Amino acid sequence: MIVGFSVTVAVCALLTALAAFVQSARNRLPDRPLLGALAVVEVLLVAQLVIGVVQLAGGEHPGSLATYLAYLIGCLLVLPVGAAWALAERSRSSTVVLGIACLAIPVMVLRLIEVWHGASA
């Protein structure tokens, strides 16, 4: 894991979450800028997946391969599921759903770093 890149992903997700919660507080539905920010975070997560796979192919190994791969792939699924839910139910609460999905990303990224460095429990 490249820790600096992982921190960048986490910070971008936190900023997007903040934007979603502000938008919800203003009683607004998810709009294009918010969905664009989600797309940026998702692209960063795809880049993180590529980096992780390249490091695995290069011979580096995390503490628990199965846990690492589960978090690496799981990170990619959180935002699309949240966005699908938000777009299916266009309401103020759907903007909150996007914010919560974005809050899950830094937690998962932190766990990725921990697993990479040997924490498997």
CSV table of C-alpha atoms in Angstrom, one decimal, residues 10-56:
chain,number,residue,atom,x,y,z
A,10,ALA,CA,-9.7,9.0,2.4
A,11,VAL,CA,-9.5,12.8,2.5
A,12,CYS,CA,-11.3,13.1,-0.9
A,13,ALA,CA,-14.0,10.8,0.4
A,14,LEU,CA,-14.3,12.8,3.6
A,15,LEU,CA,-14.6,16.1,1.7
A,16,THR,CA,-17.3,14.5,-0.5
A,17,ALA,CA,-19.2,13.3,2.5
A,18,LEU,CA,-19.0,16.8,4.0
A,19,ALA,CA,-20.4,18.2,0.7
A,20,ALA,CA,-23.2,15.7,0.8
A,21,PHE,CA,-24.2,16.5,4.4
A,22,VAL,CA,-24.1,20.2,3.6
A,23,GLN,CA,-26.3,19.7,0.6
A,24,SER,CA,-28.7,17.6,2.7
A,25,ALA,CA,-28.8,20.3,5.4
A,26,ARG,CA,-29.8,22.8,2.7
A,27,ASN,CA,-32.6,20.4,1.7
A,28,ARG,CA,-31.2,19.7,-1.8
A,29,LEU,CA,-31.2,16.5,-3.8
A,30,PRO,CA,-28.0,14.9,-5.2
A,31,ASP,CA,-26.8,17.0,-8.1
A,32,ARG,CA,-24.2,16.6,-10.8
A,33,PRO,CA,-21.3,18.2,-8.9
A,34,LEU,CA,-21.9,15.8,-6.0
A,35,LEU,CA,-22.1,12.9,-8.3
A,36,GLY,CA,-19.0,14.1,-10.0
A,37,ALA,CA,-17.2,14.2,-6.7
A,38,LEU,CA,-18.4,10.6,-6.1
A,39,ALA,CA,-17.0,9.6,-9.5
A,40,VAL,CA,-13.6,11.2,-8.6
A,41,VAL,CA,-13.5,9.2,-5.4
A,42,GLU,CA,-14.4,6.0,-7.3
A,43,VAL,CA,-11.6,6.6,-9.9
A,44,LEU,CA,-9.2,7.0,-7.0
A,45,LEU,CA,-10.5,3.7,-5.6
A,46,VAL,CA,-9.9,2.0,-8.9
A,47,ALA,CA,-6.4,3.4,-9.0
A,48,GLN,CA,-5.9,2.0,-5.5
A,49,LEU,CA,-7.1,-1.4,-6.7
A,50,VAL,CA,-4.6,-1.3,-9.5
A,51,ILE,CA,-1.8,-0.3,-7.2
A,52,GLY,CA,-2.7,-3.1,-4.8
A,53,VAL,CA,-2.8,-5.7,-7.6
A,54,VAL,CA,0.5,-4.5,-9.0
A,55,GLN,CA,2.1,-4.7,-5.5
A,56,LEU,CA,0.7,-8.3,-5.1
